[in-house]
Coordinates of C-alpha atoms and ligand atoms in Angstrom, one line a residue:
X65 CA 56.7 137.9 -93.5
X66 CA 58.4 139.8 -96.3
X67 CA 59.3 142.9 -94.5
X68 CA 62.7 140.8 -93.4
X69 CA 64.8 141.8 -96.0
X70 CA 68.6 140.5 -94.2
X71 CA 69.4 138.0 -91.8
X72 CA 72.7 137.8 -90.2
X73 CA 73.1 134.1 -88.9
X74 CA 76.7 133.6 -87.1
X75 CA 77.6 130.4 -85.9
X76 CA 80.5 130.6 -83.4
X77 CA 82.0 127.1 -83.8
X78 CA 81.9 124.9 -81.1
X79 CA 79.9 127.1 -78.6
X80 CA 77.7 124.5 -77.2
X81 CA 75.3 125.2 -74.2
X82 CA 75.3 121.9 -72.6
X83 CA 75.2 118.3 -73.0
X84 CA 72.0 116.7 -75.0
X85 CA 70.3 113.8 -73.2
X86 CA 72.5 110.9 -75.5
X87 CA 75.7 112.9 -74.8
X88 CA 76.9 109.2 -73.0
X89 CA 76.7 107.3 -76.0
X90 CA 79.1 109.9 -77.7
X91 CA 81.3 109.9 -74.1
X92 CA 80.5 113.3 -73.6
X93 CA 78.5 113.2 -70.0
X94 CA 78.1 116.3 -68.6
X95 CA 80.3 118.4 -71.4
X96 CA 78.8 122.2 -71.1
X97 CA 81.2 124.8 -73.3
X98 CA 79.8 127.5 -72.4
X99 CA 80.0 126.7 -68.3
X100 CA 83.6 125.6 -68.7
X101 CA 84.7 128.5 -70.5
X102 CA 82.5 131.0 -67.9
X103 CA 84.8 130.2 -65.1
X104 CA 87.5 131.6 -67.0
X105 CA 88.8 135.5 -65.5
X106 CA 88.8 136.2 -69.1
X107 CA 85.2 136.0 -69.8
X108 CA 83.3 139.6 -70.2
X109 CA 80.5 139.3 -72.2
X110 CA 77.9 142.3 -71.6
X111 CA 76.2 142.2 -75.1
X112 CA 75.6 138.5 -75.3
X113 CA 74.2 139.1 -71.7
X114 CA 71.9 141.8 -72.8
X115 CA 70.6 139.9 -75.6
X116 CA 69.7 137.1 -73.1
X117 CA 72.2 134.6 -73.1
X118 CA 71.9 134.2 -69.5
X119 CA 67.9 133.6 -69.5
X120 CA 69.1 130.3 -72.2
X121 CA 67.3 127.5 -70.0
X122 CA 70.2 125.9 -68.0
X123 CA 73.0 128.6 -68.2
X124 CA 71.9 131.0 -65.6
X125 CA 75.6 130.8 -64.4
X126 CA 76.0 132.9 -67.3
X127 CA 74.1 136.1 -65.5
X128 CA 70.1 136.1 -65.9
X129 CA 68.6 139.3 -67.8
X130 CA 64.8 141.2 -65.9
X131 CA 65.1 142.7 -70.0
X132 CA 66.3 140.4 -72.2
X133 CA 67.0 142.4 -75.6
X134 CA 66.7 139.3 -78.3
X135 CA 64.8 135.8 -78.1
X136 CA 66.2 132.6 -77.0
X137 CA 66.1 129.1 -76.7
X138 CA 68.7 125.9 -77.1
X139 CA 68.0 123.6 -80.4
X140 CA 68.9 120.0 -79.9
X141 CA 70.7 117.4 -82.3
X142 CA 68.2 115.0 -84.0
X143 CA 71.3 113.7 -86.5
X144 CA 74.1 111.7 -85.5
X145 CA 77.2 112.7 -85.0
X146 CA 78.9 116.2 -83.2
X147 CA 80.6 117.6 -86.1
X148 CA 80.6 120.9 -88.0
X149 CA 79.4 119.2 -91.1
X150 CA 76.5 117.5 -89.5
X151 CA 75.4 120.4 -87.2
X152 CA 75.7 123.4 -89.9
X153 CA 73.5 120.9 -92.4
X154 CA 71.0 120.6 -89.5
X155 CA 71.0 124.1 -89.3
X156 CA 70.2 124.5 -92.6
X157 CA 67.5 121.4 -93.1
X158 CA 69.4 117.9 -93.1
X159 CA 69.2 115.4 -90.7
X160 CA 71.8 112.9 -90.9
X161 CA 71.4 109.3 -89.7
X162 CA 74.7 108.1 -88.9
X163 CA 77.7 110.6 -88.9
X164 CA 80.6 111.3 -91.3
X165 CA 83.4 108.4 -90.9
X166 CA 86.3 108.7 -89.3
X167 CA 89.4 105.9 -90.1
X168 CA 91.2 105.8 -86.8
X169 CA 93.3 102.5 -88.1
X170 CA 93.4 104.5 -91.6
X171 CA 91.6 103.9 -94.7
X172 CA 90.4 100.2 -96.2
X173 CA 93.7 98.8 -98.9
X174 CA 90.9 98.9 -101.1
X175 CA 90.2 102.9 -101.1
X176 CA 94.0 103.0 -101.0
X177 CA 94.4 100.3 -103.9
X178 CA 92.3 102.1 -105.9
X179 CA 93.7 105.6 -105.2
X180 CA 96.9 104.2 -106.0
X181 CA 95.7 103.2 -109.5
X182 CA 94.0 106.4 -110.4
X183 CA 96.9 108.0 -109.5
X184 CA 100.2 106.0 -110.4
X185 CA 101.4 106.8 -107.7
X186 CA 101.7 104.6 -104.0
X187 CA 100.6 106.0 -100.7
X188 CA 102.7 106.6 -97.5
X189 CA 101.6 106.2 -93.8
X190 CA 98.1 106.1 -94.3
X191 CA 97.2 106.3 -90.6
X192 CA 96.3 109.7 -88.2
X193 CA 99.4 111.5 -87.9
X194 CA 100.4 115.4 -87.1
X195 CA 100.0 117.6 -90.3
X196 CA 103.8 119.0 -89.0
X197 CA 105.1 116.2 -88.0
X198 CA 103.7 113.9 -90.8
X199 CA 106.0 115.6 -93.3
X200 CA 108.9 115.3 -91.6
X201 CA 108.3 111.8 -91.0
X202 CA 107.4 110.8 -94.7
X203 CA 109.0 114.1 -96.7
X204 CA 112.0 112.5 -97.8
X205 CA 110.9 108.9 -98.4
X206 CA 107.7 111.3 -100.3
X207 CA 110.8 113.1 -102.5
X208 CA 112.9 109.7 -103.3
X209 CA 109.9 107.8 -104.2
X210 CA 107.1 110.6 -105.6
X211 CA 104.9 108.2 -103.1
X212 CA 101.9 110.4 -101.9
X213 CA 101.9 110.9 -98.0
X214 CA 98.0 110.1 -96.8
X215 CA 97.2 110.8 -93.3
X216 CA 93.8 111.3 -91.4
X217 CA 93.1 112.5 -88.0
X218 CA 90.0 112.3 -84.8
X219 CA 88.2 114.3 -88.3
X220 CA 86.6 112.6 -91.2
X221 CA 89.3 113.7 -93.4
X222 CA 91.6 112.4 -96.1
X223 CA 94.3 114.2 -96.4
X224 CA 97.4 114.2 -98.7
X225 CA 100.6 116.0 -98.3
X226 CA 102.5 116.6 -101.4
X227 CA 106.1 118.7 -101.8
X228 CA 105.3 121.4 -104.3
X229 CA 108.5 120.3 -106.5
X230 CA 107.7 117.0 -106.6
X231 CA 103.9 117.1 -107.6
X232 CA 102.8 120.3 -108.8
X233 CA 99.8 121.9 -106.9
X234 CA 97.2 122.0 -110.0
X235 CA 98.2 117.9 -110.3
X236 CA 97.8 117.6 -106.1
X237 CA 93.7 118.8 -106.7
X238 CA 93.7 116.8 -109.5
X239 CA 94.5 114.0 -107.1
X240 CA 92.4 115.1 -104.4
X241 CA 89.6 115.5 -106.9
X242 CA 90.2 111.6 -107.7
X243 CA 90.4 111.0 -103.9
X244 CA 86.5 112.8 -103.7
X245 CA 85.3 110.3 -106.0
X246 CA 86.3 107.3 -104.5
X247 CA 84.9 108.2 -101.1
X248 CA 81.5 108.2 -101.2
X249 CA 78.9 106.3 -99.5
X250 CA 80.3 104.9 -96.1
X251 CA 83.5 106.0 -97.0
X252 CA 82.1 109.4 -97.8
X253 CA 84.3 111.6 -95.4
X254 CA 83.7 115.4 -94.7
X255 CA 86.9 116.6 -96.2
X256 CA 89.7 115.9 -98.7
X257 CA 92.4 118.3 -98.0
X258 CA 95.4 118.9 -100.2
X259 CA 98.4 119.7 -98.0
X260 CA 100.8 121.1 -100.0
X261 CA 104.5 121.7 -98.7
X262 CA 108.3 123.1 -99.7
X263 CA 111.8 123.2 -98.4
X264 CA 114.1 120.1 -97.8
X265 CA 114.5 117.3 -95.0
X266 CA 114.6 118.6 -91.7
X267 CA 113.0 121.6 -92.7
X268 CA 109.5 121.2 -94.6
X269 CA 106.9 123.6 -94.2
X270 CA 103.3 123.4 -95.0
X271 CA 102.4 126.1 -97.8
X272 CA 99.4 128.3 -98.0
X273 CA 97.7 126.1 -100.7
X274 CA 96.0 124.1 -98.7
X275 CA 92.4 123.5 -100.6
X276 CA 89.7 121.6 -99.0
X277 CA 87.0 119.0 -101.6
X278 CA 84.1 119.0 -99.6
X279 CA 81.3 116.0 -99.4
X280 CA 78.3 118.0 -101.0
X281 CA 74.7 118.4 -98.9
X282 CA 73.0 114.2 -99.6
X283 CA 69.4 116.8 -99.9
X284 CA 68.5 120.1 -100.3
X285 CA 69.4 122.6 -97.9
X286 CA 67.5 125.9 -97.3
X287 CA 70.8 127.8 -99.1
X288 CA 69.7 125.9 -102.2
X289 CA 66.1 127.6 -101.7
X290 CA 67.1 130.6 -101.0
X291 CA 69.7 130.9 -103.9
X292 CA 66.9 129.3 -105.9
X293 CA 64.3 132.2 -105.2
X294 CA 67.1 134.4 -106.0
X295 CA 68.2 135.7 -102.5
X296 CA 71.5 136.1 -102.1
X297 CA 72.9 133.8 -100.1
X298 CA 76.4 135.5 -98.7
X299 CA 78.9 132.8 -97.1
X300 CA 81.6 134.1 -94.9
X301 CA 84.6 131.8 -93.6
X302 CA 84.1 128.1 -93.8
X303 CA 80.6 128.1 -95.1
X304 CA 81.2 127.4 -98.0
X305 CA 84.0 124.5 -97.7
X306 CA 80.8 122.5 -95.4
X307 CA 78.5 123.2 -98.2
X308 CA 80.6 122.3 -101.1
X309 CA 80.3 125.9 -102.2
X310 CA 76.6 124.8 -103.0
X311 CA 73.8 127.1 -102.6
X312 CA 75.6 130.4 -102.2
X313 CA 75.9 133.2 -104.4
X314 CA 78.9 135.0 -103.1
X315 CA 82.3 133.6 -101.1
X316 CA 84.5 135.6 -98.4
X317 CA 87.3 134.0 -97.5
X318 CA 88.1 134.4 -94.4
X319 CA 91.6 134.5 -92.3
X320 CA 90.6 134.1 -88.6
X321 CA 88.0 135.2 -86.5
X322 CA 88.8 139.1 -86.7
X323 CA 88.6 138.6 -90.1
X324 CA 85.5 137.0 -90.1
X325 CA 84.1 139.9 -87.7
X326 CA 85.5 142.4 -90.1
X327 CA 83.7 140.9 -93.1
X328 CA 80.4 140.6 -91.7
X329 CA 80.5 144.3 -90.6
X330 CA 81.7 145.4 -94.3
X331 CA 78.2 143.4 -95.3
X332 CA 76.2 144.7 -93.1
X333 CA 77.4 147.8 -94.8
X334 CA 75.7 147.2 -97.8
X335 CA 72.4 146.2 -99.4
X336 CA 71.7 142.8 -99.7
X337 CA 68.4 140.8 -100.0
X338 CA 68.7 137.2 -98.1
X339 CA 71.3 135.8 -95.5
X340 CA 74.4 136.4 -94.3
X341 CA 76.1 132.8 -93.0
X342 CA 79.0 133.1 -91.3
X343 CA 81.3 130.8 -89.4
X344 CA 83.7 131.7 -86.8
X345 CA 85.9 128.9 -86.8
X346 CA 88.6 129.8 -84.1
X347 CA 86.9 129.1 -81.2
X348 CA 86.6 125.4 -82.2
X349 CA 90.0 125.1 -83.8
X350 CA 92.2 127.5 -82.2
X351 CA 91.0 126.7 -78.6
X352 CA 88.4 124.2 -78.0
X353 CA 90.5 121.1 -79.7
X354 CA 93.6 123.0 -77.1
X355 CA 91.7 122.6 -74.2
X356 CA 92.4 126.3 -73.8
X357 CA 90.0 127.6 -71.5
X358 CA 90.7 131.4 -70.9
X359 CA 91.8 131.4 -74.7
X360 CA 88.2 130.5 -75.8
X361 CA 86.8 132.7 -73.2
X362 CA 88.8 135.9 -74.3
X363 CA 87.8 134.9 -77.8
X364 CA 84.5 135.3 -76.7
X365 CA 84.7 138.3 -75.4
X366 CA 86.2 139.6 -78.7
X367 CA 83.0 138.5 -80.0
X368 CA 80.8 140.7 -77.6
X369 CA 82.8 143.6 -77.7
X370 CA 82.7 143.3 -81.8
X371 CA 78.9 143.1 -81.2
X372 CA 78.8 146.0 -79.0
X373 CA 79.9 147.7 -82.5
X374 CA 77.4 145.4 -84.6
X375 CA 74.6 145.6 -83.3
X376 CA 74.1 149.6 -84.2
X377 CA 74.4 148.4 -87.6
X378 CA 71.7 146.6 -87.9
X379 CA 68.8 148.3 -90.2
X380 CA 65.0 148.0 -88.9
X381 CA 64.3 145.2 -91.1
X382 CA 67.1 143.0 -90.6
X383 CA 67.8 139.9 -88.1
X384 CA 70.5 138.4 -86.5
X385 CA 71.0 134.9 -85.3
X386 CA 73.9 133.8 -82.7
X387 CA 74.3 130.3 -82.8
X388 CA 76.4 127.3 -82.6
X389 CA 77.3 124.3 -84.3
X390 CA 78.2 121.3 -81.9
X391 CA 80.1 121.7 -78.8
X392 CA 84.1 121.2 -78.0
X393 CA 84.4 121.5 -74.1
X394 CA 87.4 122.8 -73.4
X395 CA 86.9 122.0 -70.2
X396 CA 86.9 117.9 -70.3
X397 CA 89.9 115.6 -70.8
X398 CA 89.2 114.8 -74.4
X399 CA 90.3 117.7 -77.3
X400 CA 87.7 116.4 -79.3
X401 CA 84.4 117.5 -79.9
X402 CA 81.1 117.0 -77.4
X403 CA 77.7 116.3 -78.0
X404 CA 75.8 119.4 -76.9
X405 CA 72.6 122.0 -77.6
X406 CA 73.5 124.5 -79.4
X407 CA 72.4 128.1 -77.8
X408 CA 70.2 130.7 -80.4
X409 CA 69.5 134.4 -79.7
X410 CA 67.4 135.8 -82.3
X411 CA 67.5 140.0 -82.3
X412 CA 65.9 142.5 -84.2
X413 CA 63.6 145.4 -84.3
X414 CA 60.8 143.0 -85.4
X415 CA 61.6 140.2 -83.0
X416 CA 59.7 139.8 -79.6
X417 CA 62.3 138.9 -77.1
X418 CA 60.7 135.8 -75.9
X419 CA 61.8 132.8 -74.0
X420 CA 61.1 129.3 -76.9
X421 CA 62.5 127.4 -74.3
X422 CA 64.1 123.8 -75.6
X423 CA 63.4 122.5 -78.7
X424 CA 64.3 119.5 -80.9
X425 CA 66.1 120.4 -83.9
X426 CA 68.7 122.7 -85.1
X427 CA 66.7 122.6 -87.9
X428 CA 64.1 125.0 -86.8
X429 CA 67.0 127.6 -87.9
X430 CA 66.0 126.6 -91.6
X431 CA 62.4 126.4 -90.8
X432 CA 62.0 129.6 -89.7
X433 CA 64.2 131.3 -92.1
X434 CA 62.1 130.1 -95.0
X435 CA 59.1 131.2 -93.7
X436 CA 60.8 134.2 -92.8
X437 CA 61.3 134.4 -96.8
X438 CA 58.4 133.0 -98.0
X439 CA 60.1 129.7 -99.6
X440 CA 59.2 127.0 -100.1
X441 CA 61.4 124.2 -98.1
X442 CA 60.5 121.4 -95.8
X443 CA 62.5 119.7 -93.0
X444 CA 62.4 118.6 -89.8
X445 CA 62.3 122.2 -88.2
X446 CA 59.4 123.9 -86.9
X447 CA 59.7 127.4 -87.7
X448 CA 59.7 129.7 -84.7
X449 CA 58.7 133.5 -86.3
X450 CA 55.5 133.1 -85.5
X451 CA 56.2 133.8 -81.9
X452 CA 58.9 135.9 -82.9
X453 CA 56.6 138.7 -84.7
X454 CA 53.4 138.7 -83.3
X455 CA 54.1 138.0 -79.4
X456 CA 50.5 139.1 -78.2
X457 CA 48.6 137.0 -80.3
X458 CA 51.4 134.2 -79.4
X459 CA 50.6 135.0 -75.7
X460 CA 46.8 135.0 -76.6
X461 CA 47.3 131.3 -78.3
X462 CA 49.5 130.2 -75.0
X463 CA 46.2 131.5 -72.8
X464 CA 43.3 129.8 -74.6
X465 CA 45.9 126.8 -74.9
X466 CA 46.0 126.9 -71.0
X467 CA 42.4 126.9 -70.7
X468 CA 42.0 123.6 -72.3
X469 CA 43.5 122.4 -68.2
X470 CA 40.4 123.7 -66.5
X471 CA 39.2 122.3 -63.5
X472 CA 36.0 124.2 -63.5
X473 CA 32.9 121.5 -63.1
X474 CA 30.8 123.6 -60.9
X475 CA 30.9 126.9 -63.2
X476 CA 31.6 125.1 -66.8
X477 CA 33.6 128.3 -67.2
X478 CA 36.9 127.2 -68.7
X479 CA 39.8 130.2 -68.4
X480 CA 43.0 129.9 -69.1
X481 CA 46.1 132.8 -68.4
X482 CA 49.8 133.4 -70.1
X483 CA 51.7 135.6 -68.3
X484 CA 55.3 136.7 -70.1
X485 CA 57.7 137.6 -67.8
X486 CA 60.9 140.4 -68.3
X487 CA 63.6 137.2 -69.0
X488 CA 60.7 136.2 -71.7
X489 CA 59.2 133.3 -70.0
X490 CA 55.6 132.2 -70.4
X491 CA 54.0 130.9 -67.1
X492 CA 50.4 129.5 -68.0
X493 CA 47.8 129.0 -65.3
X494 CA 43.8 127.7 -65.6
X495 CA 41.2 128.4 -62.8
X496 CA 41.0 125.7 -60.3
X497 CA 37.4 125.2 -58.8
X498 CA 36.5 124.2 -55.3
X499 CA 33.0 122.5 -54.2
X500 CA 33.0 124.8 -51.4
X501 CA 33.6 127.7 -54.0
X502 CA 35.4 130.2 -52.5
X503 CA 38.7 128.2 -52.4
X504 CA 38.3 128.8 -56.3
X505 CA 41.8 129.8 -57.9
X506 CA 41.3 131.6 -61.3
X507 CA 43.5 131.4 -63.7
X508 CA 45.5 134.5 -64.0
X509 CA 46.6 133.9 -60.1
X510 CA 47.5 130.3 -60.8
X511 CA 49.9 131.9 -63.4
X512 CA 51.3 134.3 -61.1
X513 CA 51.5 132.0 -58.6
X514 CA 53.1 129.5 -60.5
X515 CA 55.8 132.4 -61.6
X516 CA 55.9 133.8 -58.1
X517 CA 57.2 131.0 -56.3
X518 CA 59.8 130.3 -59.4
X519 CA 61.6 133.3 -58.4
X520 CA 60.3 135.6 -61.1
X521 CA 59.7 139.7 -60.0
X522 CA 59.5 141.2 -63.3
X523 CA 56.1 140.8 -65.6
X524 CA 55.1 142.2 -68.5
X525 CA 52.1 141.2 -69.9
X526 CA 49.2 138.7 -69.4
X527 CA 46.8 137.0 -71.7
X528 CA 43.7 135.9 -70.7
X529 CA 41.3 133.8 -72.5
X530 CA 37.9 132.1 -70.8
X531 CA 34.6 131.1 -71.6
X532 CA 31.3 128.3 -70.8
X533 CA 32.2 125.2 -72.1
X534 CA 35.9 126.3 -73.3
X535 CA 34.4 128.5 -76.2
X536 CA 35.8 131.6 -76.3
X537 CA 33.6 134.0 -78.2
X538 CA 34.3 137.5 -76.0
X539 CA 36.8 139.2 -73.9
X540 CA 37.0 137.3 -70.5
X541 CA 38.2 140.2 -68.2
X542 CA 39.7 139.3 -64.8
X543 CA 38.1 139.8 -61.6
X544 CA 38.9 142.7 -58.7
X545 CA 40.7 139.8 -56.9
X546 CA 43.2 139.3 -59.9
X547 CA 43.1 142.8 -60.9
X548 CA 44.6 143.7 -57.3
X549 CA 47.3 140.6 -57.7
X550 CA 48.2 141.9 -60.6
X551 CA 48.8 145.5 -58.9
X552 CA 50.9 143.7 -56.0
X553 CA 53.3 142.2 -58.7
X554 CA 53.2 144.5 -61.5
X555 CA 53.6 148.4 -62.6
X556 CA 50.9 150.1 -63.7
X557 CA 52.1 149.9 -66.8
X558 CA 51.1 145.9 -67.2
X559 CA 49.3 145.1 -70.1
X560 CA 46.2 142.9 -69.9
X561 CA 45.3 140.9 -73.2
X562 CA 41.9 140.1 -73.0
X563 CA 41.6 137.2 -76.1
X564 CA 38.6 137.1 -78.2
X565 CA 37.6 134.7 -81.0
X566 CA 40.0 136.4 -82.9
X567 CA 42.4 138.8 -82.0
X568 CA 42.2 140.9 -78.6
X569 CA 41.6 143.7 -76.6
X570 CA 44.2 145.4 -75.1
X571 CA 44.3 147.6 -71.8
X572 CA 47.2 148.7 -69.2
X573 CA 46.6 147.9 -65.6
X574 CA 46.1 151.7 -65.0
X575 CA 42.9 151.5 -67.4
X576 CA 41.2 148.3 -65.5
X577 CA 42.1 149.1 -61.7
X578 CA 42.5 153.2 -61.3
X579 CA 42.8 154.5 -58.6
X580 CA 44.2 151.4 -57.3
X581 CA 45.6 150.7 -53.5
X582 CA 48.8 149.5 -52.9
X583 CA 51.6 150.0 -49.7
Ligands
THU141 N1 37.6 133.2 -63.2 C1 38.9 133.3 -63.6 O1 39.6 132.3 -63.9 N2 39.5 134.5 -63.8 C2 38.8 135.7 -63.5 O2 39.5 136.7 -63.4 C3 37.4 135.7 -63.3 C4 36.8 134.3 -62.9 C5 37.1 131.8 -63.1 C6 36.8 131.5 -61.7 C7 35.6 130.5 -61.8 O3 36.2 129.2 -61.9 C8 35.0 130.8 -63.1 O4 35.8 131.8 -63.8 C9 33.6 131.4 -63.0 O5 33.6 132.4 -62.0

């Protein structure tokens, strides 16, 4: 589909819509994000609710949608691991076997041995510590002995906090650059982070050259595609410190998350031809590793009122994708992060707003952006635009997928029905045969039925698809008993897909019951 010319894909860091099914192996039973942070006073969210965030399957708390306005679904984790750098790699094609390390008792003496010879210089600490409170522990033993202060935390990080005066801040990267190529393999942490600090004992403070080495992508990701087929590939935020500035074509630093809000509205501004990735760190970092419930949730609503103003933006050949990374429950004991889906609404002019349900991998998000621009890349994903562009012919596929259930052995006429409700849902039904034949069900009334009694009152459309032996050569058009169901349910409005060997006809319920009766 090349008439997609931009696609906007915002992760909001740490916004996870519920636990996955191995969330106890990771201690994170029944962590939900989003349902901790919706029982906050401060949570107003209207846009994200319009789009359908709501009709996401298990977070109805969040306010169901008759007229979801984007497409939705939750992606599950197939890597190990809950962190940024593992989920935003998934998103973009890798799946990672056993996740980043983390040193909780510090590093081996043999990375530090060998650190210590590259550098000249010994290590202090060496153990997870407060970035504040590790410099005022170690600053002045770090200034009497030029000994580098090396610290970690609940991250896979190695950082190493140097006083400006006594190591300069070019030799400090230098050093950190060292510190990359030691830890690889199963010492291959996310993140070496210089730490650079001034002022004297009692009265450090950390500088603003901070500078992060990340561990580069172990495969290709889809940004190395895109880049490759000479899309532009924009990062905004920390994009490009999980990607090791790999696969991108332009940078914008970002400050917080109004920043990052600002920047992606000054892009949407202006021609581009690929993706826009942006991160939007402070919910994870500000207030999920807090524990700050209404501070996440007002964060939020920043976000939706911010899309309120977004959205307009958007051109007719463009697409946006919400998303998350991992979660970081607020809500639990633990500051750390939890093992969740990640929610995805998918909006745009082109996109049905359709209901995909749960699916397996994050990495569908890749999938379906390189089919959306006709690359070349293969993962794990399955891409999803299919049912994003062409929804009737999805809802054609769905019906003479249904009719493959048949129970029809006194016809041998096989019919199958997919009925797409206003939250985007898909009921499917097949025609159920009786020997005494007029307890016969068809199939476009087992779908209804099916919906019906799930609480659903608003339809849209129907596909039907039917025919001896399962073949379907010609339109299949419901009976007066369906046609009438249909009129008890629906508006007159209702379209009726009537599937044929290839493609379908289509009609409004007005066209096949006029005249119609109803109380
Ligand atoms: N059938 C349907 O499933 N839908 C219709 O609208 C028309 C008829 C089924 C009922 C029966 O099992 C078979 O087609 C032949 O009548």
């Amino acid at each position: 589909m090349d008439s997609i010319k931009r696609v906007f894909l915002i992760v909001l860091d740490s916004l996870g819509a519920g636990e996955l099914p191995d969330a106890s192996d990771y201690g994170d039973k029944g962590s939900n994000t989003l349902r901790s942070i919706s029982q906050s006073p401060q949570i107003f969210i209207p846009n994200l609710r319009k789009l359908g965030i709501g009709n996401i399957d298990g977070l109805g708390f969040l306010g169901t949608n008759e007229n979801q306005q984007a497409a939705v679904c939750k992606l599950g984790e197939l890597s190990k691991g809950k962190d940024s750098t593992i989920g935003h790699w998934e998103i973009s094609g890798i799946i990672s076997d056993s996740p980043l390390p983390t040193f909780p008792n510090g590093f081996p003496q043999e990375i530090i041995d060998k650190f210590s010879e590259l550098t000249g210089r010994g290590v202090l600490c060496n153990k997870p510590y407060s970035g504040t409170q590790v410099i005022a522990d170690y600053g002045e033993q770090h200034e009497r002995t030029g000994d580098l202060i090396v610290y970690t935390s609940a991250d896979s990080v190695f950082q190493i906090a140097a006083h400006e005066n006594i190591v300069p801040i070019e030799k400090l990267y230098e050093y950190c650059e060292i510190a990359r190529q030691i830890l690889v393999g199963k010492y291959g942490v996310g993140r070496v982070i210089a730490r650079p600090f001034v002022g004297s004992a009692g009265n450090y403070t950390r500088t603003s050259r901070r500078h992060d080495f990340s561990i580069e992508p172990p495969q290709k990701t889809i940004l190395d595609s895109l880049k490759a087929a000479g899309r532009d590939v924009i990062s905004v935020g920390k994009i490009k410190d999980l990607f090791a500035e790999r696969g991108l074509t332009e940078m914008l630093a970002t400050k917080n998350n109004a920043d990052g809000m600002e920047k992606t509205a000054e892009a949407a501004d202006r021609d581009f031809n690929g993706l826009c990735f942006v991160n939007l760190v402070d919910f994870d970092m500000v207030y999920g590793h807090r524990n700050n419930v209404d501070g996440y949730a007002a964060a939020l609503s920043e976000f939706d009122k911010w899309l309120g103003e977004f959205l307009p933006k958007l051109r007719d050949d463009d697409i946006l994708m919400i998303t998350a990374d991992h979660g970081c429950d607020p809500g639990d004991i633990s500051t750390d992060h939890t093992r969740e889906y990640i929610p995805l609404m998918i909006y745009g002019k082109l996109v049905s707003p359709i209901n995909l349900g749960i699916r397996q991998t994050f990495s569908d998000i890749a999938a379906t952006l390189a089919e959306i621009f006709g690359v070349n890349y293969t993962c794990a994903g399955e891409s999803m635009l299919g049912e994003l562009t062409d929804m009737k012919q999805h809802l054609c596929n769905q019906a003479k997928r249904a009719l493959q259930k048949s129970y029809s052995p006194y016809s041998g006429y096989r019919v199958g029905a997919a009925l797409l409700t206003g939250s985007g849902k898909i009921y499917t039904g097949c025609n159920i045969e009786n020997s005494a034949f007029s307890p016969t069900i068809c199939a476009e009334r087992t779908a209804f039925a099916k919906a019906v009694s799930e609480g659903e009152k608003s339809f849209r459309m129907i596909a039907v698809a039917g025919g001896k032996g399962g073949i379907v050569t010609d339109i299949f058009p419901p009976c007066g008993v369906c046609r009438q169901v249909m009129r008890e349910f629906c508006t007159q409005n209702f379209i009726i897909l009537l599937a044929k060997d290839c493609g379908y006809e289509e009609y409004t319920l007005s066209q096949l019951l006029p005249n119609s009766f109803s109380i």
